[in-house]
């Protein structure tokens, strides 16, 4: 028979035993975070339960201030800062790796005489990250956040090592697949850990610092990768990441607390005693094999569904035309696999992605975040092309025009965190964020017509600023309505939805650009009297090489530039439509009260 726990005296905090269900540490105390949400136990329901059914008492009112000083899970601010600082190493490297690859993938592929396959260096990473994103959330619930972080770092380092020694193009692609599988955990688990450690009001503020480091990594990675490729070779871009990740693994092993190492609460209650493997006091569910609790069937079907959804977005318009039967077939297969996945998850005792997380406001949060991600990548894709064509600037200068949006993104994230921490309000921030972004994209459509001065070039700032605010505020809106027991898979799915919509936005923007550019070029070149053969040659060169316009002269050059401006106007409409749609959804979000 299970051993009875001794009840603590009034004013103390109950210390439940830590198990694999308590991923970071035991729940020292729980605040009522959101009236009417899963985080607000009703007053007449007896002692509130934690995310896994164990009773937990609130800290007594006299201890509230002291409890707040130690975070929502008994951590001091110094401990939180130290833990997050360690995790930021992985955030920086994972984001720097992505932009580093963008700068070096033509060089890498050319080394193997496979330039036509260079896109697979990017695609393979994205597909692997998307397929494994939600798996980390559930596995960290079973095995603990600390060990899954270490596993993610180790997998990423292994991928980098394989890339640095690869002797064929497809060995390097294999390394990218492995790196992508690790990087998805490196980014996802940071946000999950922050929600474990902090009160809901402070989560946005700390996540804004993560956003700054991620933005810095993306900014530094490209120039650094190009410099390394020029000076000592592209392989050093990846082998140099391995020792950095090695240091991060050691620091994680030292500073990240395991599930049985909860700090004592500030109220003086002793920390919970660790559970042993199979003693009689352990609940039956805790004695089950951890390995057997993994939802392998759901994981496999979900990964296939994501791959079937994303493959046509990568292949369409590049490898095969969008009208090819393969594209429609893959989309149909993805829909069928979604139905299979839902059926599997409904029967799974511990689903990899609990269907309970898809309540009304959580689904709205996923959609808003995804649409903002699609809008942002549409902006980032088109801006360098616009200035490259219309102003004949260098690649470096064209890329530098993105800096205002990147800086505004970081500023928006920080301000959003501060406002939520002070006010506890997030709905008005979400609405303001997507409205601000929509105005920015509209400004581009109204003013970027080929002669853009330095002040008008700053019109990309509202888009970046709004996205930065949305990333923090939407995360809080999700946390306010999802059962804490399901927070890890919910956060993982939010990252996944951003990844999926990121690829949707990129594919849609590129498709609109290519289609409208061809039509506008044909119309304008016919108007200046060129023959069919010359027109087809110019169109083929203009759509495949953005530098082609610099080698042109006369009326043909004017026609190509005008066609690009027209096509980019239509492509700016993709982020505008995405952001306006997000605005319409944001209006229907419910504001939940979030207490300190």
Coordinates of C-alpha atoms in Angstrom, one line a residue:
X1 CA 0.0 0.0 0.0
X2 CA 1.3 3.5 -0.8
X3 CA 2.9 5.3 2.0
X4 CA 0.9 8.2 3.4
X5 CA 2.5 11.6 3.1
X6 CA 2.6 13.7 6.2
X7 CA 0.6 16.9 5.9
X8 CA 2.6 20.1 6.4
X9 CA 1.4 22.7 8.9
X10 CA -0.7 25.7 7.9
X11 CA 1.3 28.3 6.0
X12 CA 3.9 25.8 4.8
X13 CA 4.1 24.5 1.2
X14 CA 3.5 20.8 0.5
X15 CA 6.5 19.1 -0.9
X16 CA 5.4 16.3 -3.3
X17 CA 7.9 13.7 -4.3
X18 CA 9.7 14.4 -7.6
X19 CA 9.1 11.9 -10.3
X20 CA 9.7 11.6 -14.0
X21 CA 6.4 13.5 -14.3
X22 CA 7.9 16.6 -12.7
X23 CA 10.4 17.3 -15.5
X24 CA 12.6 20.0 -13.9
X25 CA 11.8 19.7 -10.3
X26 CA 8.8 19.2 -8.0
X27 CA 6.2 21.9 -7.9
X28 CA 7.0 23.8 -4.8
X29 CA 3.9 26.0 -5.0
X30 CA 1.4 27.0 -7.5
X31 CA -0.1 30.5 -8.1
X32 CA -3.6 30.9 -9.4
X33 CA -2.6 32.3 -12.8
X34 CA -5.6 32.7 -14.9
X35 CA -9.2 33.0 -13.8
X36 CA -11.3 30.5 -15.7
X37 CA -8.3 28.8 -17.2
X38 CA -6.7 25.4 -16.4
X39 CA -4.3 27.4 -14.2
X40 CA -7.1 28.5 -11.8
X41 CA -8.4 25.8 -9.5
X42 CA -11.9 26.5 -8.3
X43 CA -12.3 27.7 -4.8
X44 CA -14.6 24.8 -3.8
X45 CA -12.6 22.0 -5.3
X46 CA -10.4 21.2 -2.3
X47 CA -6.6 21.3 -2.5
X48 CA -5.6 22.2 -6.1
X49 CA -3.9 19.5 -8.1
X50 CA -0.7 19.9 -10.0
X51 CA -0.5 19.0 -13.7
X52 CA -0.3 15.3 -12.9
X53 CA -3.0 15.0 -10.3
X54 CA -1.0 15.4 -7.0
X55 CA -2.4 17.8 -4.5
X56 CA -0.5 21.0 -4.0
X57 CA -1.2 23.8 -1.5
X58 CA -0.8 27.4 -2.1
X59 CA 1.8 29.4 -0.2
X60 CA 0.2 31.3 2.7
X61 CA -0.5 35.0 2.0
X62 CA 2.2 36.0 4.5
X63 CA 4.8 34.2 2.4
X64 CA 3.7 35.5 -1.0
X65 CA 6.3 38.2 -1.3
X66 CA 9.1 35.8 -0.2
X67 CA 7.8 33.2 -2.6
X68 CA 7.8 35.6 -5.5
X69 CA 11.4 36.5 -4.8
X70 CA 12.2 32.9 -5.6
X71 CA 10.2 32.5 -8.7
X72 CA 7.2 30.2 -9.3
X73 CA 9.2 27.0 -8.7
X74 CA 11.4 28.1 -5.8
X75 CA 14.4 29.5 -7.8
X76 CA 16.1 32.7 -6.9
X77 CA 16.6 35.2 -9.7
X78 CA 20.3 34.5 -9.6
X79 CA 19.7 30.8 -10.2
X80 CA 17.2 31.6 -13.1
X81 CA 19.8 34.0 -14.7
X82 CA 22.5 31.4 -14.4
X83 CA 20.5 28.6 -15.9
X84 CA 19.2 30.7 -18.8
X85 CA 22.7 32.0 -19.5
X86 CA 23.9 28.5 -19.9
X87 CA 21.0 27.7 -22.3
X88 CA 21.6 30.8 -24.3
X89 CA 24.8 29.3 -25.6
X90 CA 22.8 26.7 -27.5
X91 CA 20.3 29.3 -28.7
X92 CA 23.1 31.4 -30.1
X93 CA 24.8 28.5 -31.8
X94 CA 21.6 27.1 -33.3
X95 CA 20.6 30.4 -34.8
X96 CA 24.1 31.3 -36.0
X97 CA 24.3 27.9 -37.7
X98 CA 21.2 28.6 -39.8
X99 CA 22.5 32.0 -41.2
X100 CA 26.0 30.5 -41.5
X101 CA 24.6 27.8 -43.8
X102 CA 22.7 30.4 -45.9
X103 CA 26.1 32.1 -46.5
X104 CA 28.1 29.0 -47.3
X105 CA 25.7 26.5 -49.0
X106 CA 26.8 27.4 -52.6
X107 CA 30.4 27.0 -51.6
X108 CA 29.8 23.7 -49.9
X109 CA 27.8 22.3 -52.8
X110 CA 30.4 23.6 -55.4
X111 CA 33.1 21.6 -53.6
X112 CA 31.3 18.4 -54.5
X113 CA 30.2 19.7 -58.0
X114 CA 26.6 19.5 -56.8
X115 CA 25.5 23.2 -56.9
X116 CA 22.1 22.2 -58.2
X117 CA 21.5 20.2 -55.0
X118 CA 22.6 23.0 -52.6
X119 CA 19.1 23.7 -51.5
X120 CA 19.0 20.3 -49.8
X121 CA 21.5 21.6 -47.2
X122 CA 18.8 23.9 -46.0
X123 CA 15.8 21.8 -46.7
X124 CA 17.1 18.7 -44.9
X125 CA 17.8 20.7 -41.7
X126 CA 14.3 22.3 -41.8
X127 CA 12.5 19.0 -42.4
X128 CA 14.4 17.2 -39.6
X129 CA 13.7 20.0 -37.2
X130 CA 10.0 20.1 -38.0
X131 CA 9.7 16.3 -37.7
X132 CA 11.3 16.1 -34.2
X133 CA 10.0 19.3 -32.7
X134 CA 7.1 17.9 -30.8
X135 CA 8.9 14.8 -29.8
X136 CA 11.2 16.8 -27.4
X137 CA 8.3 18.2 -25.5
X138 CA 6.9 14.8 -24.5
X139 CA 10.3 13.1 -24.0
X140 CA 11.3 15.9 -21.7
X141 CA 8.1 15.2 -19.7
X142 CA 9.2 11.5 -19.4
X143 CA 12.9 11.7 -18.9
X144 CA 13.3 15.3 -17.6
X145 CA 14.3 18.6 -19.2
X146 CA 17.9 18.4 -18.2
X147 CA 18.7 15.2 -20.0
X148 CA 16.8 16.0 -23.1
X149 CA 18.7 19.3 -23.4
X150 CA 22.0 17.4 -23.2
X151 CA 20.7 14.9 -25.8
X152 CA 19.7 17.8 -28.1
X153 CA 23.1 19.4 -27.8
X154 CA 24.9 16.1 -28.3
X155 CA 22.9 15.3 -31.4
X156 CA 23.5 18.8 -32.9
X157 CA 27.3 18.4 -32.2
X158 CA 27.3 15.0 -33.8
X159 CA 25.7 16.4 -36.9
X160 CA 28.3 19.3 -37.1
X161 CA 31.1 16.7 -36.8
X162 CA 29.7 14.6 -39.6
X163 CA 29.4 17.7 -41.8
X164 CA 33.0 18.8 -41.1
X165 CA 34.4 15.4 -42.2
X166 CA 31.9 14.5 -45.0
X167 CA 33.5 13.4 -48.2
X168 CA 30.4 13.5 -50.4
X169 CA 27.5 15.9 -50.7
X170 CA 25.0 13.4 -49.3
X171 CA 27.2 12.7 -46.2
X172 CA 27.0 16.5 -45.5
X173 CA 23.3 16.4 -46.1
X174 CA 23.1 13.6 -43.5
X175 CA 25.0 15.8 -41.1
X176 CA 22.4 18.5 -41.7
X177 CA 19.6 16.1 -40.9
X178 CA 21.2 15.1 -37.6
X179 CA 22.0 18.8 -36.8
X180 CA 18.4 19.8 -37.5
X181 CA 17.1 17.0 -35.2
X182 CA 19.3 18.4 -32.4
X183 CA 18.6 22.1 -33.1
X184 CA 14.8 21.7 -32.7
X185 CA 15.4 20.6 -29.1
X186 CA 18.0 23.3 -28.4
X187 CA 15.5 26.0 -29.1
X188 CA 12.2 24.4 -27.9
X189 CA 13.4 23.3 -24.5
X190 CA 14.7 26.7 -23.5
X191 CA 11.1 28.2 -23.6
X192 CA 9.8 25.1 -21.8
X193 CA 12.4 25.5 -19.0
X194 CA 11.6 29.2 -18.6
X195 CA 7.9 28.3 -18.1
X196 CA 9.0 25.7 -15.5
X197 CA 11.0 28.2 -13.5
X198 CA 9.1 31.5 -13.5
X199 CA 5.7 33.0 -12.8
X200 CA 3.7 33.6 -16.0
X201 CA 4.1 37.4 -15.9
X202 CA 7.9 37.1 -16.0
X203 CA 8.1 34.5 -18.8
X204 CA 7.7 37.0 -21.6
X205 CA 10.4 39.3 -20.2
X206 CA 13.0 36.4 -19.9
X207 CA 12.0 35.0 -23.4
X208 CA 12.7 38.5 -24.8
X209 CA 16.3 38.0 -23.8
X210 CA 16.3 34.7 -25.6
X211 CA 15.0 36.5 -28.7
X212 CA 17.8 39.0 -28.5
X213 CA 20.4 36.3 -28.4
X214 CA 18.7 34.4 -31.2
X215 CA 18.6 37.6 -33.3
X216 CA 22.3 38.2 -32.6
X217 CA 23.2 34.7 -33.7
X218 CA 21.3 35.1 -36.9
X219 CA 23.1 38.4 -37.5
X220 CA 26.6 37.1 -36.8
X221 CA 26.3 33.7 -38.4
X222 CA 26.2 34.8 -42.1
X223 CA 29.3 37.1 -42.1
X224 CA 31.2 34.8 -39.9
X225 CA 30.5 31.8 -42.1
X226 CA 31.5 33.7 -45.2
X227 CA 34.7 34.9 -43.6
X228 CA 35.7 31.4 -42.5
X229 CA 35.0 30.0 -45.9
X230 CA 37.2 32.6 -47.5
X231 CA 40.1 32.3 -45.0
X232 CA 40.4 28.7 -43.8
X233 CA 37.6 26.7 -45.5
X234 CA 33.9 26.1 -44.9
X235 CA 34.5 22.9 -42.8
X236 CA 35.7 25.0 -40.0
X237 CA 32.4 26.8 -39.8
X238 CA 30.9 23.5 -38.5
X239 CA 33.8 21.8 -36.7
X240 CA 34.3 25.1 -34.7
X241 CA 30.8 24.6 -33.3
X242 CA 31.6 21.3 -31.7
X243 CA 33.8 22.5 -28.9
X244 CA 31.4 25.4 -28.1
X245 CA 28.5 22.9 -27.8
X246 CA 30.8 20.6 -25.7
X247 CA 31.3 23.4 -23.2
X248 CA 27.6 24.0 -23.2
X249 CA 26.9 20.3 -22.4
X250 CA 29.3 20.4 -19.5
X251 CA 27.7 23.6 -18.1
X252 CA 24.2 22.1 -18.5
X253 CA 25.3 19.0 -16.6
X254 CA 26.6 21.2 -13.8
X255 CA 23.9 23.9 -13.6
X256 CA 20.6 22.5 -14.8
X257 CA 18.8 20.8 -12.0
X258 CA 17.4 17.4 -12.5
X259 CA 13.9 16.2 -11.5
X260 CA 15.1 15.1 -8.1
X261 CA 17.1 18.3 -7.2
X262 CA 14.5 20.9 -6.4
X263 CA 15.7 23.7 -4.2
X264 CA 14.0 24.2 -0.9
X265 CA 11.2 26.6 -0.9
X266 CA 11.7 30.0 0.7
X267 CA 9.1 29.2 3.3
X268 CA 11.4 26.8 5.0
X269 CA 9.9 23.6 3.8
X270 CA 12.4 20.9 3.0
X271 CA 13.0 19.9 -0.6
X272 CA 11.2 16.8 -1.8
X273 CA 12.9 13.5 -1.4
X274 CA 13.9 11.7 -4.6
X275 CA 11.9 8.7 -5.6
X276 CA 13.6 5.4 -6.0
X277 CA 12.9 3.3 -9.0
X278 CA 10.3 0.7 -7.9
X279 CA 9.7 1.0 -4.2
X280 CA 6.1 0.5 -2.9
X281 CA 5.5 4.2 -2.3
X282 CA 5.9 5.0 -6.0
X283 CA 2.6 5.3 -8.0
X284 CA 2.0 2.5 -10.5
X285 CA 2.3 4.9 -13.4
X286 CA 5.8 5.9 -12.2
X287 CA 7.0 2.3 -12.1
X288 CA 6.2 1.7 -15.7
X289 CA 9.1 1.6 -18.1
X290 CA 9.8 5.1 -19.3
X291 CA 10.7 3.7 -22.7
X292 CA 7.3 2.0 -23.0
X293 CA 5.5 5.3 -22.3
X294 CA 6.8 6.9 -25.5
X295 CA 4.1 7.2 -28.1
X296 CA 6.2 5.7 -31.0
X297 CA 3.2 5.1 -33.2
X298 CA 2.0 8.7 -32.9
X299 CA 5.5 10.1 -33.3
X300 CA 6.0 8.1 -36.5
X301 CA 2.7 9.1 -38.1
X302 CA 3.2 12.7 -37.0
X303 CA 6.7 12.9 -38.6
X304 CA 5.3 11.4 -41.8
X305 CA 2.5 13.9 -41.9
X306 CA 4.9 16.9 -41.4
X307 CA 7.2 15.6 -44.1
X308 CA 4.3 15.1 -46.5
X309 CA 3.1 18.6 -45.8
X310 CA 6.5 20.3 -46.1
X311 CA 8.1 18.4 -49.1
X312 CA 5.7 19.9 -51.7
X313 CA 6.5 23.4 -50.3
X314 CA 10.2 22.7 -50.9
X315 CA 9.8 21.0 -54.3
X316 CA 7.0 23.1 -55.8
X317 CA 8.2 25.7 -58.4
X318 CA 11.8 24.6 -58.0
X319 CA 12.2 20.9 -58.7
X320 CA 8.8 20.3 -60.2
X321 CA 6.0 22.7 -61.2
X322 CA 3.2 23.4 -58.8
X323 CA 0.8 21.8 -61.2
X324 CA 2.7 18.4 -61.0
X325 CA 0.5 15.5 -59.6
X326 CA 3.2 14.8 -57.0
X327 CA 2.5 18.1 -55.3
X328 CA -1.2 17.5 -55.0
X329 CA -0.6 13.9 -54.0
X330 CA 1.7 14.8 -51.1
X331 CA -0.9 17.4 -49.8
X332 CA -3.6 14.7 -50.0
X333 CA -1.3 12.2 -48.2
X334 CA -0.6 14.8 -45.5
X335 CA -4.4 15.3 -44.9
X336 CA -4.9 11.6 -44.7
X337 CA -2.1 11.1 -42.2
X338 CA -3.5 13.9 -40.1
X339 CA -6.8 11.9 -39.8
X340 CA -4.7 8.8 -38.9
X341 CA -2.7 10.8 -36.3
X342 CA -5.8 12.1 -34.6
X343 CA -7.3 8.6 -34.4
X344 CA -4.0 7.3 -32.9
X345 CA -3.7 10.0 -30.4
X346 CA -7.2 9.6 -29.1
X347 CA -6.3 6.0 -28.2
X348 CA -2.8 6.6 -26.9
X349 CA -2.4 6.5 -23.0
X350 CA 0.3 9.2 -23.2
X351 CA 0.0 10.9 -26.6
X352 CA 3.0 12.7 -28.1
X353 CA 0.7 15.7 -28.8
X354 CA -2.3 15.8 -26.4
X355 CA -5.4 16.9 -28.4
X356 CA -6.5 18.7 -25.2
X357 CA -4.1 21.5 -26.0
X358 CA -6.2 22.6 -29.0
X359 CA -8.7 24.6 -27.2
X360 CA -10.1 27.8 -28.7
X361 CA -7.6 30.3 -27.5
X362 CA -4.6 28.0 -27.8
X363 CA -5.6 27.3 -31.5
X364 CA -5.9 31.1 -32.1
X365 CA -2.4 31.5 -30.5
X366 CA -0.9 28.9 -32.8
X367 CA -2.4 30.5 -35.8
X368 CA -1.4 34.1 -34.9
X369 CA 2.2 33.0 -34.3
X370 CA 2.3 31.0 -37.5
X371 CA 0.9 33.8 -39.6
X372 CA 3.3 36.3 -38.2
X373 CA 6.2 33.9 -38.9
X374 CA 5.0 33.6 -42.5
X375 CA 4.7 37.4 -42.8
X376 CA 8.2 38.0 -41.4
X377 CA 9.9 35.6 -43.7
X378 CA 8.1 37.1 -46.6
X379 CA 9.6 40.5 -45.7
X380 CA 13.1 39.1 -45.1
X381 CA 13.0 37.3 -48.4
X382 CA 12.0 40.3 -50.6
X383 CA 13.8 43.3 -49.1
X384 CA 17.3 42.4 -50.2
X385 CA 16.1 41.6 -53.7
X386 CA 14.3 45.0 -53.9
X387 CA 17.4 47.0 -53.0
X388 CA 19.7 44.8 -55.1
X389 CA 17.6 45.4 -58.2
X390 CA 16.4 49.0 -57.8
X391 CA 19.6 50.5 -56.2
X392 CA 22.3 48.2 -57.7
X393 CA 23.8 47.9 -54.2
X394 CA 26.2 45.1 -53.1
X395 CA 25.1 41.9 -51.5
X396 CA 26.4 43.2 -48.2
X397 CA 24.5 46.5 -48.5
X398 CA 21.3 44.7 -49.6
X399 CA 21.4 42.5 -46.5
X400 CA 22.1 45.4 -44.3
X401 CA 18.7 46.9 -45.1
X402 CA 17.3 44.1 -42.9
X403 CA 19.0 45.4 -39.8
X404 CA 16.3 47.9 -38.8
X405 CA 13.7 45.1 -38.8
X406 CA 16.0 42.8 -36.8
X407 CA 16.7 45.5 -34.2
X408 CA 13.0 46.5 -34.0
X409 CA 12.2 42.8 -33.4
X410 CA 14.5 42.6 -30.4
X411 CA 13.2 45.9 -29.0
X412 CA 9.6 44.8 -29.4
X413 CA 10.3 41.6 -27.5
X414 CA 11.9 43.4 -24.6
X415 CA 9.1 46.0 -24.3
X416 CA 6.4 43.4 -24.6
X417 CA 8.0 41.4 -21.7
X418 CA 8.2 44.5 -19.5
X419 CA 4.6 45.5 -20.1
X420 CA 3.2 42.0 -19.5
X421 CA 5.3 41.8 -16.3
X422 CA 3.8 45.1 -15.0
X423 CA 0.2 44.8 -16.2
X424 CA -0.6 41.2 -16.6
X425 CA -2.3 42.1 -19.9
X426 CA -1.4 40.5 -23.2
X427 CA -4.5 40.6 -25.6
X428 CA -4.1 44.3 -26.4
X429 CA -0.4 43.7 -27.1
X430 CA -1.2 40.9 -29.5
X431 CA -3.7 43.2 -31.3
X432 CA -1.3 46.1 -31.4
X433 CA 1.6 43.8 -32.7
X434 CA -0.3 42.5 -35.7
X435 CA -1.8 45.9 -36.4
X436 CA 1.6 47.4 -36.4
X437 CA 3.0 44.7 -38.7
X438 CA 0.0 45.1 -41.1
X439 CA 0.7 48.9 -41.3
X440 CA 4.3 48.3 -42.0
X441 CA 3.6 45.9 -44.9
X442 CA 1.0 48.3 -46.3
X443 CA 3.6 51.1 -46.2
X444 CA 5.9 49.0 -48.4
X445 CA 3.1 48.4 -50.9
X446 CA 2.2 52.1 -51.0
X447 CA 5.8 53.6 -51.2
X448 CA 8.3 51.2 -52.5
X449 CA 8.0 51.8 -56.2
X450 CA 11.7 51.8 -57.3
X451 CA 13.1 55.0 -55.8
X452 CA 13.3 54.5 -52.0
X453 CA 15.1 57.0 -49.8
X454 CA 16.8 56.1 -46.5
X455 CA 13.8 57.2 -44.5
X456 CA 11.4 55.0 -46.5
X457 CA 13.8 52.1 -46.2
X458 CA 12.9 52.2 -42.5
X459 CA 9.3 51.2 -43.2
X460 CA 10.3 47.6 -42.5
X461 CA 10.7 48.4 -38.8
X462 CA 7.0 48.2 -37.9
X463 CA 6.9 44.6 -39.3
X464 CA 9.9 43.6 -37.2
X465 CA 8.7 45.5 -34.1
X466 CA 5.2 43.9 -34.3
X467 CA 6.7 40.4 -34.7
X468 CA 8.9 40.9 -31.7
X469 CA 5.9 41.9 -29.5
X470 CA 3.8 39.1 -30.9
X471 CA 6.4 36.4 -30.1
X472 CA 6.3 37.3 -26.4
X473 CA 2.6 38.1 -26.0
X474 CA 1.3 35.2 -28.0
X475 CA 3.5 32.8 -25.9
X476 CA 1.8 34.2 -22.8
X477 CA -1.6 33.8 -24.3
X478 CA -0.8 30.1 -24.9
X479 CA 0.5 29.6 -21.4
X480 CA -2.6 31.2 -19.8
X481 CA -5.0 28.7 -21.4
X482 CA -3.1 25.4 -21.6
X483 CA -3.0 22.8 -18.7
X484 CA 0.5 23.0 -17.2
X485 CA 0.7 19.2 -17.5
X486 CA 0.7 19.7 -21.3
X487 CA 2.8 22.8 -21.5
X488 CA 5.9 21.1 -23.0
X489 CA 4.1 19.6 -26.0
X490 CA 2.1 22.9 -26.4
X491 CA 5.3 25.0 -26.6
X492 CA 6.9 22.4 -28.9
X493 CA 3.9 22.6 -31.2
X494 CA 4.0 26.4 -31.2
X495 CA 7.6 26.3 -32.5
X496 CA 6.5 23.7 -35.0
X497 CA 3.7 25.8 -36.3
X498 CA 6.2 28.7 -36.7
X499 CA 8.5 26.4 -38.7
X500 CA 5.6 25.2 -40.9
X501 CA 4.2 28.7 -41.5
X502 CA 7.7 29.9 -42.1
X503 CA 8.1 27.5 -45.0
X504 CA 4.5 28.3 -46.2
X505 CA 5.3 32.1 -46.2
X506 CA 8.6 31.5 -48.1
X507 CA 7.0 29.3 -50.7
X508 CA 4.0 31.6 -51.2
X509 CA 6.1 34.7 -51.4
X510 CA 8.5 33.1 -53.9
X511 CA 5.7 31.7 -56.0
X512 CA 4.0 35.1 -56.2
X513 CA 7.3 36.8 -57.1
X514 CA 8.2 34.3 -59.8
X515 CA 4.7 34.2 -61.4
X516 CA 4.2 37.9 -61.5
X517 CA 7.7 38.6 -62.6
X518 CA 7.4 36.3 -65.6
X519 CA 4.1 37.9 -66.6
X520 CA 5.3 41.5 -66.2
X521 CA 8.5 40.8 -68.0
X522 CA 6.7 39.2 -71.0
X523 CA 4.3 42.2 -71.2
X524 CA 7.0 44.9 -70.9
X525 CA 9.5 43.2 -73.3
X526 CA 6.8 42.7 -75.9
X527 CA 5.9 46.4 -75.6
X528 CA 9.5 47.5 -76.5
X529 CA 9.4 45.3 -79.7
X530 CA 11.8 42.4 -78.8
X531 CA 11.4 39.1 -80.6
X532 CA 10.2 35.9 -78.9
X533 CA 13.7 34.3 -78.6
X534 CA 15.2 37.4 -77.0
X535 CA 12.3 37.7 -74.6
X536 CA 12.7 34.1 -73.4
X537 CA 16.4 34.5 -73.0
X538 CA 16.0 37.7 -70.9
X539 CA 13.2 36.2 -68.8
X540 CA 15.3 33.0 -68.1
X541 CA 18.3 35.1 -67.0
X542 CA 16.3 37.7 -65.0
X543 CA 14.5 35.1 -62.8
X544 CA 17.6 33.0 -62.2
X545 CA 20.2 35.7 -61.5
X546 CA 19.4 38.9 -59.6
X547 CA 22.7 40.4 -60.8
X548 CA 21.6 40.1 -64.4
X549 CA 20.0 43.5 -64.3
X550 CA 23.4 45.2 -63.7
X551 CA 24.7 43.8 -67.0
X552 CA 21.8 45.2 -69.0
X553 CA 21.4 48.6 -70.8
X554 CA 18.8 50.7 -72.4
X555 CA 15.0 50.0 -72.6
X556 CA 15.4 46.3 -71.7
X557 CA 17.1 47.2 -68.4
X558 CA 14.3 49.6 -67.6
X559 CA 11.7 47.0 -68.4
X560 CA 13.4 44.4 -66.2
X561 CA 13.6 46.8 -63.2
X562 CA 10.0 47.8 -63.6
X563 CA 8.9 44.2 -63.8
X564 CA 10.7 43.4 -60.6
X565 CA 9.1 46.4 -58.8
X566 CA 5.7 45.2 -60.0
X567 CA 6.4 41.6 -58.9
X568 CA 7.7 42.7 -55.5
X569 CA 4.6 44.8 -54.9
X570 CA 2.5 41.7 -55.3
X571 CA 4.9 39.7 -53.1
X572 CA 4.6 42.3 -50.3
X573 CA 0.9 41.5 -50.4
X574 CA 1.6 38.0 -49.0
X575 CA 2.9 39.3 -45.6
X576 CA 0.2 41.9 -45.5
X577 CA -2.5 39.3 -46.0
X578 CA -1.0 37.0 -43.4
X579 CA -0.7 39.9 -40.8
X580 CA -4.3 41.2 -41.5
X581 CA -5.6 37.7 -41.1
X582 CA -3.7 37.4 -37.8
X583 CA -5.3 40.7 -36.7
X584 CA -8.8 39.3 -37.4
X585 CA -8.0 36.3 -35.2
X586 CA -6.4 38.3 -32.4
X587 CA -9.6 40.3 -31.9
X588 CA -11.3 37.1 -30.7
X589 CA -8.7 36.1 -28.2
X590 CA -9.9 36.2 -24.6
X591 CA -7.9 38.1 -22.0
X592 CA -7.2 35.9 -19.0
X593 CA -6.1 37.5 -15.7
X594 CA -2.6 36.4 -14.9
X595 CA -1.5 36.9 -11.3
X596 CA 2.0 37.2 -10.0

